[in-house]
Short mmCIF file of C-alpha atoms in Angstrom, two decimals:
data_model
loop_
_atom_site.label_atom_id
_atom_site.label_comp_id
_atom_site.label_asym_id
_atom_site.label_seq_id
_atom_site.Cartn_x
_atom_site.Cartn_y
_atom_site.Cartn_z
CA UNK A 1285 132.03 55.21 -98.73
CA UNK A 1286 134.56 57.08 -96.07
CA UNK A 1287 135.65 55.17 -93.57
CA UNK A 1288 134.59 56.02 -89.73
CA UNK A 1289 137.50 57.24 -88.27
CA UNK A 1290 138.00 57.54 -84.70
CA UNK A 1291 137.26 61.17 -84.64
CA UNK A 1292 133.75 60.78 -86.16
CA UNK A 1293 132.71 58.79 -83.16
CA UNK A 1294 134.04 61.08 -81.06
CA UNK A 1295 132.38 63.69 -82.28
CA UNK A 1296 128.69 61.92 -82.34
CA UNK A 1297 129.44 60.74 -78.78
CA UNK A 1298 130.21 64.28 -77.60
CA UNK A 1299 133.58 63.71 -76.43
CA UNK A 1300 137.19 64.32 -77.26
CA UNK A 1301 139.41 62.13 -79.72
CA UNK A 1302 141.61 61.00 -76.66
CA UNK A 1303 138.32 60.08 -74.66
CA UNK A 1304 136.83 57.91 -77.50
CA UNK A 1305 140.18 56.28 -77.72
CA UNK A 1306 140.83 55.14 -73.94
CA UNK A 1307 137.39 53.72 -74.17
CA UNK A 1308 137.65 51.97 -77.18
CA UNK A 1309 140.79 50.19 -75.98
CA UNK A 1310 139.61 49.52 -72.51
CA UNK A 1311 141.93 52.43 -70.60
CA UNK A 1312 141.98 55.77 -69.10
CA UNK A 1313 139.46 56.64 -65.83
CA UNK A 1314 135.92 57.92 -67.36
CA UNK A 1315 132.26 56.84 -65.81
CA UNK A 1316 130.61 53.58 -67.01
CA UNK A 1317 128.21 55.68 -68.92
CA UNK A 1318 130.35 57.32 -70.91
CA UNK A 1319 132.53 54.16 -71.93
CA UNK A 1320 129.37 52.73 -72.59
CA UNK A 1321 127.92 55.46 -74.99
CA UNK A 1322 131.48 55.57 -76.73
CA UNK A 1323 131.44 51.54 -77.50
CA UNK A 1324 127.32 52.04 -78.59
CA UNK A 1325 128.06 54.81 -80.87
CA UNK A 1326 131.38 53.55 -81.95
CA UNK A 1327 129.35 49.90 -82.60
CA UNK A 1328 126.41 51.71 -84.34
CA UNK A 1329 128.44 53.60 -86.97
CA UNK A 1330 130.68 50.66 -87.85
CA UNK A 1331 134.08 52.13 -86.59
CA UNK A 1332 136.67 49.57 -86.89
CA UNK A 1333 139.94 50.65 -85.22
CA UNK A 1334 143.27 50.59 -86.96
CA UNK A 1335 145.31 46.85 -86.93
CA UNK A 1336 148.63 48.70 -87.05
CA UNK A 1337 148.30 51.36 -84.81
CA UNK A 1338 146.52 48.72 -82.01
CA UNK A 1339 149.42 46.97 -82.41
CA UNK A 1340 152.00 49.52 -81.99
CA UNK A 1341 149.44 51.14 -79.04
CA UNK A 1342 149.21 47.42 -77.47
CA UNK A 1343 153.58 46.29 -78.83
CA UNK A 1344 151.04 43.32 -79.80
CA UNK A 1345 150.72 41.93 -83.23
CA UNK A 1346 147.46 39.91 -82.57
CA UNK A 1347 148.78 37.44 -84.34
CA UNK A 1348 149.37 33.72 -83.03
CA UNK A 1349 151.41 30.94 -85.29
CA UNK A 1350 150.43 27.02 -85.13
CA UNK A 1351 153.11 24.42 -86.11
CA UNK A 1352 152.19 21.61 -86.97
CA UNK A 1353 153.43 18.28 -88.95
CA UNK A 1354 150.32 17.05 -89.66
CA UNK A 1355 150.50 16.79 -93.40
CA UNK A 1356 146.64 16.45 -94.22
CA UNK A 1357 145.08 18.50 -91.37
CA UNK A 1358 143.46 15.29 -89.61
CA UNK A 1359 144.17 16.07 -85.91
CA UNK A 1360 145.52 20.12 -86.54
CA UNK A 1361 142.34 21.56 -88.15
CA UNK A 1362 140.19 20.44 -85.30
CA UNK A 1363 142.66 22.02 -83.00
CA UNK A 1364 142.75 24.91 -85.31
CA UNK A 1365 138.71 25.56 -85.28
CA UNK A 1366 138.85 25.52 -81.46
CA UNK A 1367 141.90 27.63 -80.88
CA UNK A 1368 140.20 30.31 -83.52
CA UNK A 1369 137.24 30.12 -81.38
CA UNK A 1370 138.96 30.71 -78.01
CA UNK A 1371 141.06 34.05 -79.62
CA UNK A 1372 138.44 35.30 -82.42
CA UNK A 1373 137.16 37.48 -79.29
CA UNK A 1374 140.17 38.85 -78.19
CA UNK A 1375 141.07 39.91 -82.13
CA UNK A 1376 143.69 37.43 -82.66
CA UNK A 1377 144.32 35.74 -86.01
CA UNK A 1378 146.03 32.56 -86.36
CA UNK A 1379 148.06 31.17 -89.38
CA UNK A 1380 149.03 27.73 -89.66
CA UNK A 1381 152.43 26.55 -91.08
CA UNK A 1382 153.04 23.18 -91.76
CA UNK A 1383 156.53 21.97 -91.68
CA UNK A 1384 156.01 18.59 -92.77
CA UNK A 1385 158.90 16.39 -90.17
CA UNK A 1386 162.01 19.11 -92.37
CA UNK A 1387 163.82 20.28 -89.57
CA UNK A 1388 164.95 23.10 -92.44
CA UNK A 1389 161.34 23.97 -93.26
CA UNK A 1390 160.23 24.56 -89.63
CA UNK A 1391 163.19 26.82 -88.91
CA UNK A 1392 162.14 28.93 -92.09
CA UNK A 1393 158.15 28.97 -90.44
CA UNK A 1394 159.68 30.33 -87.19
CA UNK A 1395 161.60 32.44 -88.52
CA UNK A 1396 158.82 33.96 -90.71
CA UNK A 1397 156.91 34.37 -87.58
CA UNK A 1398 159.31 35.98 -85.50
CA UNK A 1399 159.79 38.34 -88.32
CA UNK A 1400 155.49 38.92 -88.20
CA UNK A 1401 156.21 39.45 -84.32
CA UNK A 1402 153.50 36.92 -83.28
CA UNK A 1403 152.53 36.96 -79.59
CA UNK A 1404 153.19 33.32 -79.39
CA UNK A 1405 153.02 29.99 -81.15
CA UNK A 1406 151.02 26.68 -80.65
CA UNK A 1407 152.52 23.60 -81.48
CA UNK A 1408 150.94 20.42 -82.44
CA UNK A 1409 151.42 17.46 -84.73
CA UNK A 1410 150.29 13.82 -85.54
CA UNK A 1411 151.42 11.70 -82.62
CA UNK A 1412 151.50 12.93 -78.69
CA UNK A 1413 154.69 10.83 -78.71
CA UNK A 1414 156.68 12.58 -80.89
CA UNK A 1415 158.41 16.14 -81.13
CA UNK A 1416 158.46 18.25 -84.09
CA UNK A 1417 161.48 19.13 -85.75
CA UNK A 1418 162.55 22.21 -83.95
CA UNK A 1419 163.47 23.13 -80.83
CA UNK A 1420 161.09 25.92 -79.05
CA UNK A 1421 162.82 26.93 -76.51
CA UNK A 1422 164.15 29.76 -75.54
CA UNK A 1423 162.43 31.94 -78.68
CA UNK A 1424 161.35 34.74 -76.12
CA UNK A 1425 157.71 34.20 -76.59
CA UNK A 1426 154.95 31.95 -75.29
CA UNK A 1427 154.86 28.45 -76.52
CA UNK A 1428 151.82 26.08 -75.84
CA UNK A 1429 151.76 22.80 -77.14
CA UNK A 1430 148.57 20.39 -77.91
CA UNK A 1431 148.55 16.95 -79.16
CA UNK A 1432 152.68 16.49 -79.79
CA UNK A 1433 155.07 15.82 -77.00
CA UNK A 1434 155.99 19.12 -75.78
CA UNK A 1435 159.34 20.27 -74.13
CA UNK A 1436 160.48 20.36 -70.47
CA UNK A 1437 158.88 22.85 -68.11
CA UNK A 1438 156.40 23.84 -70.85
CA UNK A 1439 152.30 23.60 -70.28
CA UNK A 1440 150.45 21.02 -73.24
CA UNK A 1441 147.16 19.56 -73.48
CA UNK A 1442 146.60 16.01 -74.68
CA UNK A 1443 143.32 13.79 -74.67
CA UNK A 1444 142.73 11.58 -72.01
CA UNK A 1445 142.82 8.18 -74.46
CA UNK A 1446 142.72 6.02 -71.07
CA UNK A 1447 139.79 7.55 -69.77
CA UNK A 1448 138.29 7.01 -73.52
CA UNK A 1449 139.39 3.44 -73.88
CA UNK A 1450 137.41 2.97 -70.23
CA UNK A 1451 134.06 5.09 -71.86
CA UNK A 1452 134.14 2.35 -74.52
CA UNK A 1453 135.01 -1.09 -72.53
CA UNK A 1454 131.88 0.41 -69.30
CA UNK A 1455 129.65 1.11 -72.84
CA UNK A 1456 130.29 -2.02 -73.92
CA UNK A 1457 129.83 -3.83 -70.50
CA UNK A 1458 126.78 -2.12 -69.92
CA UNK A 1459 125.37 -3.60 -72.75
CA UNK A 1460 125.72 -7.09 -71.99
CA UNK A 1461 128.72 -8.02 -73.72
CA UNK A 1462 131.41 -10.05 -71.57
CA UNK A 1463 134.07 -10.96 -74.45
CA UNK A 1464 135.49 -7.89 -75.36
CA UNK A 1465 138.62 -8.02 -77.99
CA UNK A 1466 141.18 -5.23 -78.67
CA UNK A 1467 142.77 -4.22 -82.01
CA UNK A 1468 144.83 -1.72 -82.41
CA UNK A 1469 147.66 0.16 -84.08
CA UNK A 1470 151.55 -0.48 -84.46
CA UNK A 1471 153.85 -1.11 -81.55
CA UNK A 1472 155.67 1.83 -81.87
CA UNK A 1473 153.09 4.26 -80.90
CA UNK A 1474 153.06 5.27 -77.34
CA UNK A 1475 149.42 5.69 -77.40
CA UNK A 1476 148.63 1.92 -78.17
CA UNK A 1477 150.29 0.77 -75.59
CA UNK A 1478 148.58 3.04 -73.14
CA UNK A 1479 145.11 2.19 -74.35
CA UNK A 1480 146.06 -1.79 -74.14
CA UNK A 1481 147.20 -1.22 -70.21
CA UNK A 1482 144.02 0.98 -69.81
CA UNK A 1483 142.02 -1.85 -71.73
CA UNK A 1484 143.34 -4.77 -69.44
CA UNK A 1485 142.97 -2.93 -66.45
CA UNK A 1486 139.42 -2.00 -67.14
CA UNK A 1487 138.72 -6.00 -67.82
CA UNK A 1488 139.66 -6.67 -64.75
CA UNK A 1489 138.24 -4.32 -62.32
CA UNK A 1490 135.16 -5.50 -64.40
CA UNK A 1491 135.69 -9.03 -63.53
CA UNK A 1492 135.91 -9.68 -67.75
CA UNK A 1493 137.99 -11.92 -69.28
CA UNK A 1494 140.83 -10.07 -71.55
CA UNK A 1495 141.94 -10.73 -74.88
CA UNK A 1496 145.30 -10.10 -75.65
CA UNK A 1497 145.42 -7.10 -77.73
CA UNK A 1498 145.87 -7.37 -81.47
CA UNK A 1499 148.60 -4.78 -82.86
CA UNK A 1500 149.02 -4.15 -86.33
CA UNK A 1501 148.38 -0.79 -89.06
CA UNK A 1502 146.04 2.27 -88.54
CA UNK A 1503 144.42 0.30 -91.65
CA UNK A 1504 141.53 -1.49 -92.60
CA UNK A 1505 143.24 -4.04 -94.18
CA UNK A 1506 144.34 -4.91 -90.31
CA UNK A 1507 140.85 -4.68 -89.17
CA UNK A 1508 140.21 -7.36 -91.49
CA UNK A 1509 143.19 -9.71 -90.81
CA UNK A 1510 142.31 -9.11 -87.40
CA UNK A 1511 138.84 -10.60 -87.84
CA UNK A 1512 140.91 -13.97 -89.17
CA UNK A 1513 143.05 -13.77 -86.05
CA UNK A 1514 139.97 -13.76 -83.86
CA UNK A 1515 137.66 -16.25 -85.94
CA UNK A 1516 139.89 -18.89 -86.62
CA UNK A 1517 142.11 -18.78 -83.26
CA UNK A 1518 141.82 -21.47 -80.62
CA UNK A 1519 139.73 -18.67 -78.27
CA UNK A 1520 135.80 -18.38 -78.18
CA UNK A 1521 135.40 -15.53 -80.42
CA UNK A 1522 134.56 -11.89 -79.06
CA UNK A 1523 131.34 -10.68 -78.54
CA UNK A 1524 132.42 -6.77 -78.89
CA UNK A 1525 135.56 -5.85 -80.41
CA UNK A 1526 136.97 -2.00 -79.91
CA UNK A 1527 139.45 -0.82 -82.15
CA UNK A 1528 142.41 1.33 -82.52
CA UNK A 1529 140.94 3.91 -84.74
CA UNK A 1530 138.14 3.87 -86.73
CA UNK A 1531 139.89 2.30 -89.88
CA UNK A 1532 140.50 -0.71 -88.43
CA UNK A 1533 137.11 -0.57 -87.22
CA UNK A 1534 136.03 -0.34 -90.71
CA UNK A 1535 137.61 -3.06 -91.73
CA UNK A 1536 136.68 -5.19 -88.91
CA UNK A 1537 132.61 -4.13 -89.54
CA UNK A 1538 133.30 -5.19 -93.27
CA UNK A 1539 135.27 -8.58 -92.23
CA UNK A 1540 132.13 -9.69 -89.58
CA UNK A 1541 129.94 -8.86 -92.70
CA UNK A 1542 132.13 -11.24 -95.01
CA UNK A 1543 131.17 -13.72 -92.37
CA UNK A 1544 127.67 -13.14 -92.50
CA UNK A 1545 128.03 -11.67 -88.52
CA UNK A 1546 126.06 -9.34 -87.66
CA UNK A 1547 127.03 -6.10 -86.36
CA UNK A 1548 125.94 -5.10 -83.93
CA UNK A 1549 123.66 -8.16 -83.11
CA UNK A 1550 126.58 -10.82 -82.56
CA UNK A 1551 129.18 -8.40 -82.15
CA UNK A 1552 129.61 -4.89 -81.05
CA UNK A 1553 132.13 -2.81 -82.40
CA UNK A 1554 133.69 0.99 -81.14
CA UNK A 1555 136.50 2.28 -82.75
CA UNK A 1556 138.91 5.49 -81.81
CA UNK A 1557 139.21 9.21 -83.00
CA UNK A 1558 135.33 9.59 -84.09
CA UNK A 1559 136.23 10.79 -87.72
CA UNK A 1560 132.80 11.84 -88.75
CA UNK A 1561 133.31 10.98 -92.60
CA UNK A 1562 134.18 7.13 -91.47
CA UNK A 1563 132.36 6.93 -88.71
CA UNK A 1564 128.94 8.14 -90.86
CA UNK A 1565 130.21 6.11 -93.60
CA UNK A 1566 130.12 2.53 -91.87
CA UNK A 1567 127.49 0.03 -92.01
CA UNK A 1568 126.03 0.24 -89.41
CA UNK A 1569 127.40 3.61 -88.50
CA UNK A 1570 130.45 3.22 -86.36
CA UNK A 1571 130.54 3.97 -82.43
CA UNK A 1572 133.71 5.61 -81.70
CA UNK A 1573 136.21 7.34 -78.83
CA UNK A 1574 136.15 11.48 -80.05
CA UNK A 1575 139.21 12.76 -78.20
CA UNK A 1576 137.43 16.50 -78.20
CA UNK A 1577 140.86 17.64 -80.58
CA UNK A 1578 138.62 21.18 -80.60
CA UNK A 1579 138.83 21.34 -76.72
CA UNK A 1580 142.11 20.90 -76.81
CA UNK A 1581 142.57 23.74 -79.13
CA UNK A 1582 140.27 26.02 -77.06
CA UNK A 1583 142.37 25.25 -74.07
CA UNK A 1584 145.18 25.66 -76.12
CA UNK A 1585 144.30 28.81 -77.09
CA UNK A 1586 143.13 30.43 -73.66
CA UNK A 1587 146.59 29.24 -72.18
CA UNK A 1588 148.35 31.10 -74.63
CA UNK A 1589 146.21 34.12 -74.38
CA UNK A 1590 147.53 33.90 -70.91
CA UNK A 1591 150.81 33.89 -71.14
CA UNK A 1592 150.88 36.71 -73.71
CA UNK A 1593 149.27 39.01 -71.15
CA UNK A 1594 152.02 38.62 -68.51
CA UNK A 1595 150.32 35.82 -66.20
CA UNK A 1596 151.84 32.80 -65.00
CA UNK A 1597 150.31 29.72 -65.71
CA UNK A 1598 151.54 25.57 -64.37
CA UNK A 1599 153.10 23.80 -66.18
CA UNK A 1600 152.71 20.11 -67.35
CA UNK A 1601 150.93 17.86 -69.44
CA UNK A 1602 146.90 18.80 -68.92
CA UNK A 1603 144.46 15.60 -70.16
CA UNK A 1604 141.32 16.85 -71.53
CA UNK A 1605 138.26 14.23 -71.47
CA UNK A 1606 137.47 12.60 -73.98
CA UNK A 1607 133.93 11.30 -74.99
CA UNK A 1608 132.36 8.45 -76.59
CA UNK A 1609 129.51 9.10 -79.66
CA UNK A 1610 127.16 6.40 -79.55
CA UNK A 1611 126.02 5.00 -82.70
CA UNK A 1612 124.73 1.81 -84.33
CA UNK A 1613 127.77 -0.40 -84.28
CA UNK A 1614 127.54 -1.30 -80.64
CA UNK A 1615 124.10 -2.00 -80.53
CA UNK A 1616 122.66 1.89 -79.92
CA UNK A 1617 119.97 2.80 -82.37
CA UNK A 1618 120.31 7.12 -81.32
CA UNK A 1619 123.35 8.60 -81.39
CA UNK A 1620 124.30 10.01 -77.85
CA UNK A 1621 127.24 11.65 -76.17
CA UNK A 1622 129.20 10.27 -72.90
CA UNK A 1623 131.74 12.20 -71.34
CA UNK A 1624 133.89 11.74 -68.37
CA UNK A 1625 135.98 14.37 -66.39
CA UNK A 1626 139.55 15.25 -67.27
CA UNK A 1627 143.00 14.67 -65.00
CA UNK A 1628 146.76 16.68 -64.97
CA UNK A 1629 150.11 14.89 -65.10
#
């Protein structure tokens, strides 16, 4: 079958070749009828325009590269769906490149994508805390970051983990439960310590007693040593125990079961990052923070969009809200959604 070229359309329309083509690509002064009977007729016979010559019309590639170091695609392809989502619209593609932390191998990625033209690049990686192996700056095109520490004077999006740590510790509270421990990941992480401030201060506006937090792995093998810590400690143990990530709070369901506690009955547990596979997985099936890594990439995306088309946009770090998915673990029998609003810094 022959393509549908542009003149075709033109020609069932009833109009010139340079008519068709200013209302295809949104241009030119014509009535709203006859931009609307050029995009029907155009839609109705299939007519898809040319990639290249949009992009030489437009000195676009439509085209966007994401960076990333996040080997197995935990936090990036989340990001990813949402950032397709926010440019699928507009005709933009995006291509991911992973660069592993090889200062050598990202430099080759960039350089592949200057060399495509892309309109920009979205960075992201594995930790909000750390920067990926390359410098950004100054590359002459838009860079947005999401979920990695971004450079100076640039515009990012992270989650809001205080505002999810508070979700869980008010969920928990709610239900009853007045000894709420913390376990959590290694010191080294910025994030850990930022969800162990937002975890005390939440206990005490709440007039709750704190535990000091537990730092180990993002493992379960912690979750379970953690369990020890808190069962055989001089402390009353916890009635609710929210976790790190949702590993540990694997291991700390499968620890309370070794002790014949029952979860959620004696103890509640929530864990952090909502990965569906573990979360489904646990027994009873897990309550955990979701950090909304698609929002992020949505945002991510529009920003970017944004920039490319010549606008100015603020810069500085943008927290997204999180939300907490109710399940089992906590004592919930439906699963349910609770979201809270998001805050700039």
């Amino acid at each position: 079958m022959e393509p549908v070229t542009l003149r075709k359309v033109a020609a069932a329309a009833g109009v010139s070749v340079a008519t068709a083509s200013k209302a295809l690509n949104g241009r030119g002064r014509m009535t709203p009828e006859t931009r609307k009977l050029i995009r029907e007729t155009a839609d109705r016979m299939g007519f898809r325009p040319n990639a290249l010559a949009q992009s030489l019309l437009r000195k676009r590639s439509f085209t966007v590269g994401l960076l990333t170091n996040d080997t197995y695609g935990r936090f990036s392809l989340p990001l990813m769906a949402g950032i397709s989502e926010a440019l699928v619209d507009k005709g933009v593609s995006v291509f991911l490149c992973n660069v592993e932390d090889d200062p050598r191998l990202a430099q080759l990625h960039v350089n592949a994508m200057r060399d495509k033209r892309v309109d920009g690049i979205i960075a992201t990686g594995k930790r909000i805390d750390r920067r990926l192996p390359i410098d950004l700056s100054g590359l002459g095109i838009p860079v947005v970051y999401a979920f990695t520490e971004p450079d100076p004077a640039s515009i990012a999006f992270v989650a809001d983990e205080a505002g999810g740590v508070r979700l869980a510790i008010e969920h928990f509270a709610s239900l009853g439960r007045r000894r709420i421990a913390h376990v959590s990941g290694p010191a080294s992480f910025a994030v850990v310590h930022l969800r162990a401030q937002a975890y005390r201060e939440t206990l005490e506006r709440l007039q709750l007693a704190a535990f000091e937090p537990l730092l180990g792995t993002w493992s379960e093998a912690w979750g379970h040593e953690a369990v020890r810590r808190l069962f055989e400690g001089t402390q009353k143990p916890p009635d609710a125990i929210f976790c790190g990530n949702d590993q540990i709070a694997r291991g700390v369901i499968d620890a309370l079961r070794e002790r014949s506690v029952a979860v959620p009955d004696e103890i509640g547990v929530i864990g952090f990052d909502n990965w569906e596979i573990m979360a489904a997985q646990s027994r009873p099936p897990l309550t955990s923070v979701d950090m909304n890594l698609t929002a992020i990439g949505r945002e991510a995306g529009l920003a970017l969009l944004t920039l490319v088309d010549g606008q100015k946009a603020e810069t500085g770090i943008r927290r997204l809200p999180c939300r907490l998915v109710v399940r089992e673990s906590c004592g919930q029998t439906t699963v349910k959604t609770i979201e809270v609003q998001s805050t700039s810094g």
